[in-house]
Every structure is written in C-alpha cells, then in structure tokens.
CSV table of N, CA, C and O in Angstrom, one decimal:
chain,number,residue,atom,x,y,z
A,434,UNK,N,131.0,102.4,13.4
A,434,UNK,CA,131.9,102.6,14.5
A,434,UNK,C,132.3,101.2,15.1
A,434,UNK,O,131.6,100.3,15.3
A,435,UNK,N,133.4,101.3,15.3
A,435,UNK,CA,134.7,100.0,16.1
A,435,UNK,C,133.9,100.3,17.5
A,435,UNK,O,133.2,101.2,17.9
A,436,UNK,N,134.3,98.9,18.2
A,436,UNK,CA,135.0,98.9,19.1
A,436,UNK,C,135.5,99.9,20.0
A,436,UNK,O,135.1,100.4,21.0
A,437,UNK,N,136.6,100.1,19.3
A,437,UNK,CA,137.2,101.2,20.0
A,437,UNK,C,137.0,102.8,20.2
A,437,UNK,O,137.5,103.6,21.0
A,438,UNK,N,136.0,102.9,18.7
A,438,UNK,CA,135.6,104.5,18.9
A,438,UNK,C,134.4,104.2,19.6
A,438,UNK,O,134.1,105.3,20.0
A,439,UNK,N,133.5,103.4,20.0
A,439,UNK,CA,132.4,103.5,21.0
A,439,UNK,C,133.4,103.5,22.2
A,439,UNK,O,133.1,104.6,22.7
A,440,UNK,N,134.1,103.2,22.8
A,440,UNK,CA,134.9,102.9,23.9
A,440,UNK,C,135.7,104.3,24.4
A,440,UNK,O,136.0,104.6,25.5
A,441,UNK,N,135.8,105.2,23.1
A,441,UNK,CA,136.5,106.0,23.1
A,441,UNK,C,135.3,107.2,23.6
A,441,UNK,O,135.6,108.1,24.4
A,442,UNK,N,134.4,107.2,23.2
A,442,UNK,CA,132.9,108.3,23.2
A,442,UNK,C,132.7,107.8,24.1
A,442,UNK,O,131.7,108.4,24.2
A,443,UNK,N,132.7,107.1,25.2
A,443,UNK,CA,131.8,106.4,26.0
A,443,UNK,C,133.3,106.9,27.6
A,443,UNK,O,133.1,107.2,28.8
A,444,UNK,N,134.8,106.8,26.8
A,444,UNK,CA,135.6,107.6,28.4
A,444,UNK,C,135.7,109.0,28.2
A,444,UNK,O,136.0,109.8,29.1
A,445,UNK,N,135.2,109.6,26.7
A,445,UNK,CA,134.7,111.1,26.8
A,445,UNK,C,134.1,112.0,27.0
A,445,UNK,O,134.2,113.2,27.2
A,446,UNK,N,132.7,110.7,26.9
A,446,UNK,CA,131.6,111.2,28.3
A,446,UNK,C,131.5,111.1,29.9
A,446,UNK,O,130.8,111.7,30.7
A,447,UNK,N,132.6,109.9,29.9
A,447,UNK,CA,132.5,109.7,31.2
A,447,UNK,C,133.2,111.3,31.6
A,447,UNK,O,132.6,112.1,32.3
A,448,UNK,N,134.5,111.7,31.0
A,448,UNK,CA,135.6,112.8,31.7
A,448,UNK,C,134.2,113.8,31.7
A,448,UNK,O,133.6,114.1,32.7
A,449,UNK,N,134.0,114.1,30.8
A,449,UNK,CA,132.7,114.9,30.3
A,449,UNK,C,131.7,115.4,31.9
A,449,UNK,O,131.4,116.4,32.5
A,450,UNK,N,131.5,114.0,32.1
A,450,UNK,CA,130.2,114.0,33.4
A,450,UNK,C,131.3,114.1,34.3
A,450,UNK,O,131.1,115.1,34.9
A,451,UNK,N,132.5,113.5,34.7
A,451,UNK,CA,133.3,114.0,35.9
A,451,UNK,C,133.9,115.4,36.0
A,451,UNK,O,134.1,116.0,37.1
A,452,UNK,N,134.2,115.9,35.1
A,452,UNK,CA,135.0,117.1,34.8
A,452,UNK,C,133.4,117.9,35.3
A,452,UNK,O,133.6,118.6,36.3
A,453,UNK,N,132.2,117.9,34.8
A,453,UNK,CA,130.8,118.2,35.6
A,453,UNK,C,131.0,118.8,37.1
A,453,UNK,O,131.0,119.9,37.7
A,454,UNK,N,131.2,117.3,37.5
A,454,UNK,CA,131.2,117.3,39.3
A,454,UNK,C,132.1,118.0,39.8
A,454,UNK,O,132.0,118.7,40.8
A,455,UNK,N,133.5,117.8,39.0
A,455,UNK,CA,134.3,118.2,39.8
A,455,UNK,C,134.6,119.2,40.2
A,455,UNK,O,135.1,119.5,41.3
A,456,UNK,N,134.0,120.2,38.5
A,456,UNK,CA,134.4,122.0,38.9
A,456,UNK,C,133.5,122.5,40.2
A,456,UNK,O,134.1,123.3,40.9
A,457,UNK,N,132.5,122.2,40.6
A,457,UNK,CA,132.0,122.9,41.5
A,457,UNK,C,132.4,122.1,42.7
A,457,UNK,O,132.4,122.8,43.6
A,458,UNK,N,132.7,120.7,43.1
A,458,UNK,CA,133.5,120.6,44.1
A,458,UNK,C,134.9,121.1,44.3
A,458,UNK,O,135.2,121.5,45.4
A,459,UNK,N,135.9,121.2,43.2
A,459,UNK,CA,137.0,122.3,43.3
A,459,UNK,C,136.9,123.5,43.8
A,459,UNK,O,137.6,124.1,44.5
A,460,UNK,N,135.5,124.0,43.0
A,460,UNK,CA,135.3,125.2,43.6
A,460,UNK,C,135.0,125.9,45.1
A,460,UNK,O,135.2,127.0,45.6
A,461,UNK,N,134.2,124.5,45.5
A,461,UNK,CA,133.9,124.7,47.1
A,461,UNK,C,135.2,124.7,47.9
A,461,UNK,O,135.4,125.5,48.8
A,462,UNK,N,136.2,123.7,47.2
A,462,UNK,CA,137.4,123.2,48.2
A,462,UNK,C,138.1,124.6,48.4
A,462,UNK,O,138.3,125.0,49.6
A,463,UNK,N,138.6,125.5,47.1
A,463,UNK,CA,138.9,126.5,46.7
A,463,UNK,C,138.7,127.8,47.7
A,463,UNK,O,139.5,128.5,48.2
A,464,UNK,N,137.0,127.8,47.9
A,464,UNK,CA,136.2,128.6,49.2
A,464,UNK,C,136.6,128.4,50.4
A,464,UNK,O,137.0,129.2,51.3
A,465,UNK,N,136.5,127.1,50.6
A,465,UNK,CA,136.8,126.7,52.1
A,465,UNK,C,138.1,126.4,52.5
A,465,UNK,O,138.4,126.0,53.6
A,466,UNK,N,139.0,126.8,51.6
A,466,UNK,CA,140.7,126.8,51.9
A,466,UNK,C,140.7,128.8,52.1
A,466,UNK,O,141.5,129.4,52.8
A,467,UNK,N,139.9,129.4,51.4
A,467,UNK,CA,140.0,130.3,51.7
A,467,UNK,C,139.6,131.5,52.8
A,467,UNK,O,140.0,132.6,53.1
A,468,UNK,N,138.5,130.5,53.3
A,468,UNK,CA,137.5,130.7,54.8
A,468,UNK,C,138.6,130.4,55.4
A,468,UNK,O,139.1,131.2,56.1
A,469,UNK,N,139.3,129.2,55.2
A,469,UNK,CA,140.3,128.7,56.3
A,469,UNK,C,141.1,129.6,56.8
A,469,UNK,O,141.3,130.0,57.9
A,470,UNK,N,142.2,130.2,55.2
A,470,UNK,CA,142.8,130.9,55.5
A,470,UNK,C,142.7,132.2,56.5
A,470,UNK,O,143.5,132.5,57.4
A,471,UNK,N,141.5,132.7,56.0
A,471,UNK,CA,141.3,134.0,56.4
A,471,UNK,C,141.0,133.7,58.4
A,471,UNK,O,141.3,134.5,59.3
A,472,UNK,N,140.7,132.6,58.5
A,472,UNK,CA,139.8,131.9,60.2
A,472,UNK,C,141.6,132.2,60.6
A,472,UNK,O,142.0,133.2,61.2
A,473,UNK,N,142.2,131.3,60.1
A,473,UNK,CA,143.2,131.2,60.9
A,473,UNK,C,144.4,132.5,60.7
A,473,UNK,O,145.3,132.3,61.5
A,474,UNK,N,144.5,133.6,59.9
A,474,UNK,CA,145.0,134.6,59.9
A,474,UNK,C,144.0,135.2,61.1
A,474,UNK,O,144.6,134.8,62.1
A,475,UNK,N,142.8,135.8,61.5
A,475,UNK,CA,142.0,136.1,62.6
A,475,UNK,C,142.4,135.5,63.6
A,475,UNK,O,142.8,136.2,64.6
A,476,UNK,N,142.5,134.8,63.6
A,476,UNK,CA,142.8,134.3,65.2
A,476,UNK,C,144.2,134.3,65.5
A,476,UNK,O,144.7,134.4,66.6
A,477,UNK,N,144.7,134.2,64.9
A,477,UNK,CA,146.4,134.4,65.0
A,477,UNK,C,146.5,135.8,65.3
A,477,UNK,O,147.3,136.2,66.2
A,478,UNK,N,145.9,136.7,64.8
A,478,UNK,CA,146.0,138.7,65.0
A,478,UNK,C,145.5,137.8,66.6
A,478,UNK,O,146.2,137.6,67.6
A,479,UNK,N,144.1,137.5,66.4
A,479,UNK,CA,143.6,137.7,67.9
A,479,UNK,C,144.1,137.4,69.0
A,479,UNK,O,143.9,138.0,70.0
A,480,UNK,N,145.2,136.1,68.6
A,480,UNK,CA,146.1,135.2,69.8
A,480,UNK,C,147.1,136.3,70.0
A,480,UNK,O,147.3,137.0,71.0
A,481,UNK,N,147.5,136.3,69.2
A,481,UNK,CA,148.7,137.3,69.7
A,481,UNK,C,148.7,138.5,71.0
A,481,UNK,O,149.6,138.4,71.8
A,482,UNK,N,147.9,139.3,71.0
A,482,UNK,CA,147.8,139.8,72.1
A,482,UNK,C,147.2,139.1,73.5
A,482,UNK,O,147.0,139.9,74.5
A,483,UNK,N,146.9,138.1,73.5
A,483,UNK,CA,146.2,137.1,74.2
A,483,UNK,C,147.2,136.5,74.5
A,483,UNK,O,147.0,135.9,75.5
A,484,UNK,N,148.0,136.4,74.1
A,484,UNK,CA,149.5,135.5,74.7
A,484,UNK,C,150.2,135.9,75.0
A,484,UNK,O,150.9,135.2,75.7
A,485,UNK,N,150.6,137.6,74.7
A,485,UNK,CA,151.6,138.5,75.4
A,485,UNK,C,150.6,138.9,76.7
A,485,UNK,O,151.4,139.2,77.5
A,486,UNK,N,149.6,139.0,77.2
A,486,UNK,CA,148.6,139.4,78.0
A,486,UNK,C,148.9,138.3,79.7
A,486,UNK,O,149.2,138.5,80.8
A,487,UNK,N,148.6,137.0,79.0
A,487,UNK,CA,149.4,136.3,79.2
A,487,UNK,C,150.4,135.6,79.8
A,487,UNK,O,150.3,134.7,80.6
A,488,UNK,N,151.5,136.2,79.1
A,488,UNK,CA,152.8,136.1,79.5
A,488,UNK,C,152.8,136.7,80.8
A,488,UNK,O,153.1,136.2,81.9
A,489,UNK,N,152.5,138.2,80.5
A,489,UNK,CA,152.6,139.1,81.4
A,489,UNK,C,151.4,139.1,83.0
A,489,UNK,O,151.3,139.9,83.9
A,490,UNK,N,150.6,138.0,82.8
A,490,UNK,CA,149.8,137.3,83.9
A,490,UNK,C,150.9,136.5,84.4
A,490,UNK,O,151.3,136.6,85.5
A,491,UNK,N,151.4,135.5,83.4
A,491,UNK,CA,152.6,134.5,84.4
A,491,UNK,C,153.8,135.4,85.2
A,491,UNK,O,154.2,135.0,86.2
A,492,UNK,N,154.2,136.5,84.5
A,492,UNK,CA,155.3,136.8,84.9
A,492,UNK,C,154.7,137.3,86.1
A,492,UNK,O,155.6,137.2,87.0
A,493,UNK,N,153.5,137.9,86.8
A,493,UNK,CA,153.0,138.6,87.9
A,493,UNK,C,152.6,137.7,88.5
A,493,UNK,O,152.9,137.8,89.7
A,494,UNK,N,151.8,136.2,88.1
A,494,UNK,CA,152.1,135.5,88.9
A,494,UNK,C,153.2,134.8,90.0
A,494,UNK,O,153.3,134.5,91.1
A,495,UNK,N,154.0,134.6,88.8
A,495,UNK,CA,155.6,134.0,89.4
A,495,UNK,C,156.1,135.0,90.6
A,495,UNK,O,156.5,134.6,91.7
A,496,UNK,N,156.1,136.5,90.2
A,496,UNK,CA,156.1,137.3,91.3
A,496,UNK,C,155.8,137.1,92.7
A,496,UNK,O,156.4,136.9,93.8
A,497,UNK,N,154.4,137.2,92.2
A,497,UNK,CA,153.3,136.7,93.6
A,497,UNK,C,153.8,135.7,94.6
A,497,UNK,O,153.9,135.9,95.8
A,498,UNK,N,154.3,134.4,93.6
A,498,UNK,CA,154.3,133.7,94.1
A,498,UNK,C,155.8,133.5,94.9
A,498,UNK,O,155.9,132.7,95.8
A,499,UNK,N,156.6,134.2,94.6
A,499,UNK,CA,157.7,134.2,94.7
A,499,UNK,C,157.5,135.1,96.0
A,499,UNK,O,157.8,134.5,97.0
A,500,UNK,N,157.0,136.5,96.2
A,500,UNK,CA,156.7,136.9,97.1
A,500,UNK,C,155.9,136.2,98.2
A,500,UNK,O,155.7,136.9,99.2
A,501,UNK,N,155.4,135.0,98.4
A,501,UNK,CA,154.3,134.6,99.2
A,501,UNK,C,155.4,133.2,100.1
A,501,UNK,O,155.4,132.7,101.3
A,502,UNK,N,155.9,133.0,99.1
A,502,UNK,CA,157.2,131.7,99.6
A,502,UNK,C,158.1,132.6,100.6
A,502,UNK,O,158.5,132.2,101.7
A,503,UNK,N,158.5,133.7,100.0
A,503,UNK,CA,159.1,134.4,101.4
A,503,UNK,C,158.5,134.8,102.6
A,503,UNK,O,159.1,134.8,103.7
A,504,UNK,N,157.2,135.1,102.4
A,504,UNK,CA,156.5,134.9,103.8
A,504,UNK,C,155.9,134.0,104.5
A,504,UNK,O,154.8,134.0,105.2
A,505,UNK,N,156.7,133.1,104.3
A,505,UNK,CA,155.9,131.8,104.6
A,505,UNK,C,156.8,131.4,106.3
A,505,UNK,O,156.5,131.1,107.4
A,506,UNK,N,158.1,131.7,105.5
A,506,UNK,CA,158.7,131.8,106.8
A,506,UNK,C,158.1,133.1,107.9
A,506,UNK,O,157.8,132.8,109.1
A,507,UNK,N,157.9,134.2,107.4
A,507,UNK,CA,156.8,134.8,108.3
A,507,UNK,C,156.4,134.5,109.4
A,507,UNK,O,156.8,134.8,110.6
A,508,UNK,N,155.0,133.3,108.6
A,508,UNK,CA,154.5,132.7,108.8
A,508,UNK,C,154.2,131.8,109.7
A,508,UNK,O,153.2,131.5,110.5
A,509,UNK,N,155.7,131.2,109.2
A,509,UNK,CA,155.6,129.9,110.5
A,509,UNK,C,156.3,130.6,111.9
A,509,UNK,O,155.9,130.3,113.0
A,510,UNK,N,157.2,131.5,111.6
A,510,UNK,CA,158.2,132.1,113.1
A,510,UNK,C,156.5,132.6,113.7
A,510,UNK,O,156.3,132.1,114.8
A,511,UNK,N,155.4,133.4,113.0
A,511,UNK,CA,154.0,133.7,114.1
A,511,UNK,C,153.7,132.5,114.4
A,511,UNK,O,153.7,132.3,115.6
A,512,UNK,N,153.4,131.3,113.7
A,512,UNK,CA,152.9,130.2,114.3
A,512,UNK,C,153.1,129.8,115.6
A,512,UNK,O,152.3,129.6,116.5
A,513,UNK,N,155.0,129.5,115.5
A,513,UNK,CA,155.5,129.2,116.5
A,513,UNK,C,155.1,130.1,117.6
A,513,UNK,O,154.2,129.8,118.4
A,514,UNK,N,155.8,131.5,117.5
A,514,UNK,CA,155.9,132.5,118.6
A,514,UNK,C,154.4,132.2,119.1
A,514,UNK,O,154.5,132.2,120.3
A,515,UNK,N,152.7,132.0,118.8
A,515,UNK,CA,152.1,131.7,118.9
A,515,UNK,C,151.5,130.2,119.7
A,515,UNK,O,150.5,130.0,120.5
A,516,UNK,N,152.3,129.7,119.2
A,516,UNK,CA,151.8,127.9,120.2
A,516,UNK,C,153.0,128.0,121.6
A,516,UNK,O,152.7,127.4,122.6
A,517,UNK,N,154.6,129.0,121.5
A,517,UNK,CA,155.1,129.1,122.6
A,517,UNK,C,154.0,130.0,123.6
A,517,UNK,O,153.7,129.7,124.7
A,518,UNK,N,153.4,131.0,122.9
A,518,UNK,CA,152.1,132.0,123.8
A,518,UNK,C,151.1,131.2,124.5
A,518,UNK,O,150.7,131.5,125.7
A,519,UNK,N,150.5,130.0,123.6
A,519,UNK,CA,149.6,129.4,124.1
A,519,UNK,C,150.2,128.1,125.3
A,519,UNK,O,149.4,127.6,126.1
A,520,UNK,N,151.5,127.7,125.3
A,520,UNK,CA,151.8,127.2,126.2
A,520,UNK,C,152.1,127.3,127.2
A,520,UNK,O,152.1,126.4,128.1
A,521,UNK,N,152.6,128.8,127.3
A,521,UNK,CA,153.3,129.6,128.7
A,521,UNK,C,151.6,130.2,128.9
A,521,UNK,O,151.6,130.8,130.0
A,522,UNK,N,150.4,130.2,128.2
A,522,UNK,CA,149.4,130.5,129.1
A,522,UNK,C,148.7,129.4,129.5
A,522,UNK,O,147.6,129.6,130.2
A,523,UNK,N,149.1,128.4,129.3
A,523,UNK,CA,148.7,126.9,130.2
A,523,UNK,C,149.5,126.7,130.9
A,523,UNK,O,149.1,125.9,131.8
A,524,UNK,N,150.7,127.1,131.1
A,524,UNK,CA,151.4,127.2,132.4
A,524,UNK,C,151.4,128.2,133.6
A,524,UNK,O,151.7,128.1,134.8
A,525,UNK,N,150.8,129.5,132.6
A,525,UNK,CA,150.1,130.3,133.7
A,525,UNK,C,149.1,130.0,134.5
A,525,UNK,O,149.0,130.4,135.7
A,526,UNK,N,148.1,129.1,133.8
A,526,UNK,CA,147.1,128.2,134.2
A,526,UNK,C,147.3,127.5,135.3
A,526,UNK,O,147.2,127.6,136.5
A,527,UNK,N,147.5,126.8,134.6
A,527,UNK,CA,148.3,125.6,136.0
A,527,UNK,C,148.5,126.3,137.3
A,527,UNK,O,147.9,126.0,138.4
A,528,UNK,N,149.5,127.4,136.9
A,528,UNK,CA,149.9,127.7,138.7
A,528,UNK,C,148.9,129.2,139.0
A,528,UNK,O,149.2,129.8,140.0
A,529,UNK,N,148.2,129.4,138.5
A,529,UNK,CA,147.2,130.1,138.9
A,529,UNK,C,146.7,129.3,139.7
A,529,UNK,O,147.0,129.3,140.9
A,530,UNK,N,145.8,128.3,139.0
A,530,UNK,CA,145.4,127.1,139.8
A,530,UNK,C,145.6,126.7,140.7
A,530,UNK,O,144.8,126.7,141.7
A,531,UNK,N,146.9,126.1,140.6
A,531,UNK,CA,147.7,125.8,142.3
A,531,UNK,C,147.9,126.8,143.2
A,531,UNK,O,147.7,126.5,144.4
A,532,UNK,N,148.2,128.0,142.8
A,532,UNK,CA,148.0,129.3,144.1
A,532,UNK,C,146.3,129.4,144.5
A,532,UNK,O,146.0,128.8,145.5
A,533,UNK,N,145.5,129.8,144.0
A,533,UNK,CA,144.4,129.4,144.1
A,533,UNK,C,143.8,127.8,144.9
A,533,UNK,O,142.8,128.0,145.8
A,534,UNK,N,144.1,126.8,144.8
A,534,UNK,CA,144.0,125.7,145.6
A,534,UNK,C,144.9,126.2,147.0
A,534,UNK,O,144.5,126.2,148.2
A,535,UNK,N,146.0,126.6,146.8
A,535,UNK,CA,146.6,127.0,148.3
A,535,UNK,C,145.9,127.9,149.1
A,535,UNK,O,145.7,127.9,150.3
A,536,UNK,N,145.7,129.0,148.1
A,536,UNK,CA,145.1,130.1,148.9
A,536,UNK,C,143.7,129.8,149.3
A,536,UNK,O,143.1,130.7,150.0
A,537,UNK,N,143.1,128.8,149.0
A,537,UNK,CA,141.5,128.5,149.5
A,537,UNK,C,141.9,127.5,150.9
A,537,UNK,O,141.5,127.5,152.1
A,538,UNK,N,142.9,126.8,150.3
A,538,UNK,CA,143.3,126.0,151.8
A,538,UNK,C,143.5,126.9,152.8
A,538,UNK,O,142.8,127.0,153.9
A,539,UNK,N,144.5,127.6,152.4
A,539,UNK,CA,145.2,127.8,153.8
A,539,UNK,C,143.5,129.2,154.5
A,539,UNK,O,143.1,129.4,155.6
A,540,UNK,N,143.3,129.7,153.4
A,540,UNK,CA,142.2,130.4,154.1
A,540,UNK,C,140.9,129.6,154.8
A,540,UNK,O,140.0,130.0,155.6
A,541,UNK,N,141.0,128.5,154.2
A,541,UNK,CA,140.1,127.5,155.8
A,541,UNK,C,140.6,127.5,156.7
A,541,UNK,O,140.0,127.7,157.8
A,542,UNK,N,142.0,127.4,156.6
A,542,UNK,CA,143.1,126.8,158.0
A,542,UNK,C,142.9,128.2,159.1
A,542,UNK,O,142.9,128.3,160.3
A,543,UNK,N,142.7,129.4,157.9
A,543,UNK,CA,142.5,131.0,158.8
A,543,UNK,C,141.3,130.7,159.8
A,543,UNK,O,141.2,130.5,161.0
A,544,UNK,N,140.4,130.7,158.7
A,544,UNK,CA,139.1,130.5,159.5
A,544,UNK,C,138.3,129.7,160.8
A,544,UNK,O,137.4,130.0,161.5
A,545,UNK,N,139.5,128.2,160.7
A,545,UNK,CA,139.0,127.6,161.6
A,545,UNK,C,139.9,127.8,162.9
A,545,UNK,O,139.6,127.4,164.0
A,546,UNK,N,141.1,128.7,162.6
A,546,UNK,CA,141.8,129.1,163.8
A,546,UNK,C,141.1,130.2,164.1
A,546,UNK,O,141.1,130.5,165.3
A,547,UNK,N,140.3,131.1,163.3
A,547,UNK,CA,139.6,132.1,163.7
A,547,UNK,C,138.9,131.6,164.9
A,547,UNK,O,139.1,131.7,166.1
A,548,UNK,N,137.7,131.0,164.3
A,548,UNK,CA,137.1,130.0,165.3
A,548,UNK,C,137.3,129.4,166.3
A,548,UNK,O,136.7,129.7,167.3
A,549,UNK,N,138.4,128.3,166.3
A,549,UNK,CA,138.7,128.4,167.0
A,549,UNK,C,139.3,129.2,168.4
A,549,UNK,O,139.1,128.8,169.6
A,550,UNK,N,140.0,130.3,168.2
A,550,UNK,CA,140.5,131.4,168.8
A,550,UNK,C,139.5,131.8,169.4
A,550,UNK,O,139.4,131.8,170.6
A,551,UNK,N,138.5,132.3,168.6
A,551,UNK,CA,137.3,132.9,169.3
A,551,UNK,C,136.4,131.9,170.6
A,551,UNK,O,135.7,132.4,171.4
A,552,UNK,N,136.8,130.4,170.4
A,552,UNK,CA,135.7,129.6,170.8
A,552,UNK,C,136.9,129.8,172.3
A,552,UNK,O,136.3,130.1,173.3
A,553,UNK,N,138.3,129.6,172.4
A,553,UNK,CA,138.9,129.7,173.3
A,553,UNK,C,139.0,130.8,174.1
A,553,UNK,O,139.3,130.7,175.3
A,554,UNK,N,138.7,131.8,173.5
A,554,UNK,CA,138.5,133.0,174.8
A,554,UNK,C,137.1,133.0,175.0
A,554,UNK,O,136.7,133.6,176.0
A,555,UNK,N,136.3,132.5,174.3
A,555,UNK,CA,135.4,133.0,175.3
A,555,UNK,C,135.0,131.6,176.3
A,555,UNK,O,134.0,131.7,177.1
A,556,UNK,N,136.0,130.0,176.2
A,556,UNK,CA,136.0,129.6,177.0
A,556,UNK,C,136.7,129.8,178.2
A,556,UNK,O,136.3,129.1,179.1
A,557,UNK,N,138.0,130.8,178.5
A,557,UNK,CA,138.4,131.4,179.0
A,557,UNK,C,138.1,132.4,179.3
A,557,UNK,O,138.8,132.7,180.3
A,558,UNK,N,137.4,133.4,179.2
A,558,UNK,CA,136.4,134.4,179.3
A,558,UNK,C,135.4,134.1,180.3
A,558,UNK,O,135.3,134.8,181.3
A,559,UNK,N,134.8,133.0,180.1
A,559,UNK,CA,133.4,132.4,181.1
A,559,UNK,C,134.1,131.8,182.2
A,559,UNK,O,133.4,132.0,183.2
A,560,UNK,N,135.7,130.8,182.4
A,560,UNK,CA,135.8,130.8,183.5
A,560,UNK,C,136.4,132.1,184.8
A,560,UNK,O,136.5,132.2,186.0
A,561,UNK,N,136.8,132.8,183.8
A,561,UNK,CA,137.7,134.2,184.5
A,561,UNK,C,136.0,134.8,185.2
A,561,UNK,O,135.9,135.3,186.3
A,562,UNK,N,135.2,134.6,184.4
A,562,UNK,CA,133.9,135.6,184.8
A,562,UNK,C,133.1,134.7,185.6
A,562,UNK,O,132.0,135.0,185.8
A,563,UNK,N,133.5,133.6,186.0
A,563,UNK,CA,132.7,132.3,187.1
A,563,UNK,C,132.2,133.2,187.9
A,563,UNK,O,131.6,133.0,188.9
C-alpha cells in the first residue's frame, strides 16, 4: 500500500468514527427540535386565551378609568364646596366670638350698674330714713 491508499483508510475511518458521533447527536438535535416544537405549539394554545382574557381586562380597565376621570371633577366641585364650608365656619367663628366678647362686656357694664343702682338707693334710702 501507497501513500495514498493508507491516507485514503485512515479519512475512512476517520468519516467512519465521525458519522459514529454524529448519528446520535443528530438524533438528540432531532428530539429536542421536537420537544421544542411541541413546548411552543402548548403555550401558544395556552397564550391565546390569556391574551384575549387580557385584552378584555384592558378594555375594563380603560373603562374604569375613563369612568374615574369624570369624577374627578366630582371631586374637586366637593372639595371646593367643602373648604368654602370650612371657611364660612371660621367666619362663624370669629363673630360668634366677638358677640360673645360683647355680650360678656356689656353684661359687666349690667352688673356694675346693678350695683351700683342698688348701692345708690340704699344710699338714699338711709338718708330719707335719718
């Protein structure tokens, strides 16, 4: 044997020992393109109702939300109508207060004319009865 028929037995055994390895890694690739497939046909059935479910969450939200923006105005006309309430009852305040400060005055002013009054007749009283 040449040269070239050793060269020749020697890339026949190499194909020999690769063509070996390779059928059973083809064959894995083969499996796991097929797991693949099957994974991703499942979850695609699965998504699907999960995305129309979904949709139909956004479209109820958008609703919601769309409903909640119109009461916002509501919202703020109670606020307001609210802090006008709270300020006309500190204005009630106030002159509550000030009637109150008058009416304690002037009910001293009673009292000491009472007193007074009283202290004058009966100083007039004691001289009429000398």
């Amino acid at each position: 044997m040449d040269i070239v028929g050793i060269a020749a037995v020697i890339v026949a055994l190499t194909l020999v020992v690769l063509a070996a390895f390779l059928i059973p890694a083809v064959i894995e690739i083969r499996k796991t393109a097929s797991a693949l497939r099957d994974f991703v046909t499942g979850t695609g059935s699965e998504l699907k109702p999960l995305l129309r479910d979904l949709q139909s969450t956004l479209a109820d939200l958008k609703a919601i939300t769309g409903e909640a923006s119109t009461r916002t105005d509501d919202v703020k006309c109670f606020m307001e109508a609210l802090g006008d309430a709270g300020r006309n009852l500190r204005t009630i305040n106030g002159v509550v207060g000030s009637v109150s400060g008058v009416l304690a005055s002037s009910s001293m002013w009673l009292t000491g004319a009472r007193v007074a009054g009283k202290f004058i007749l009966e100083r007039i009283s004691r001289k009429g009865g000398k």
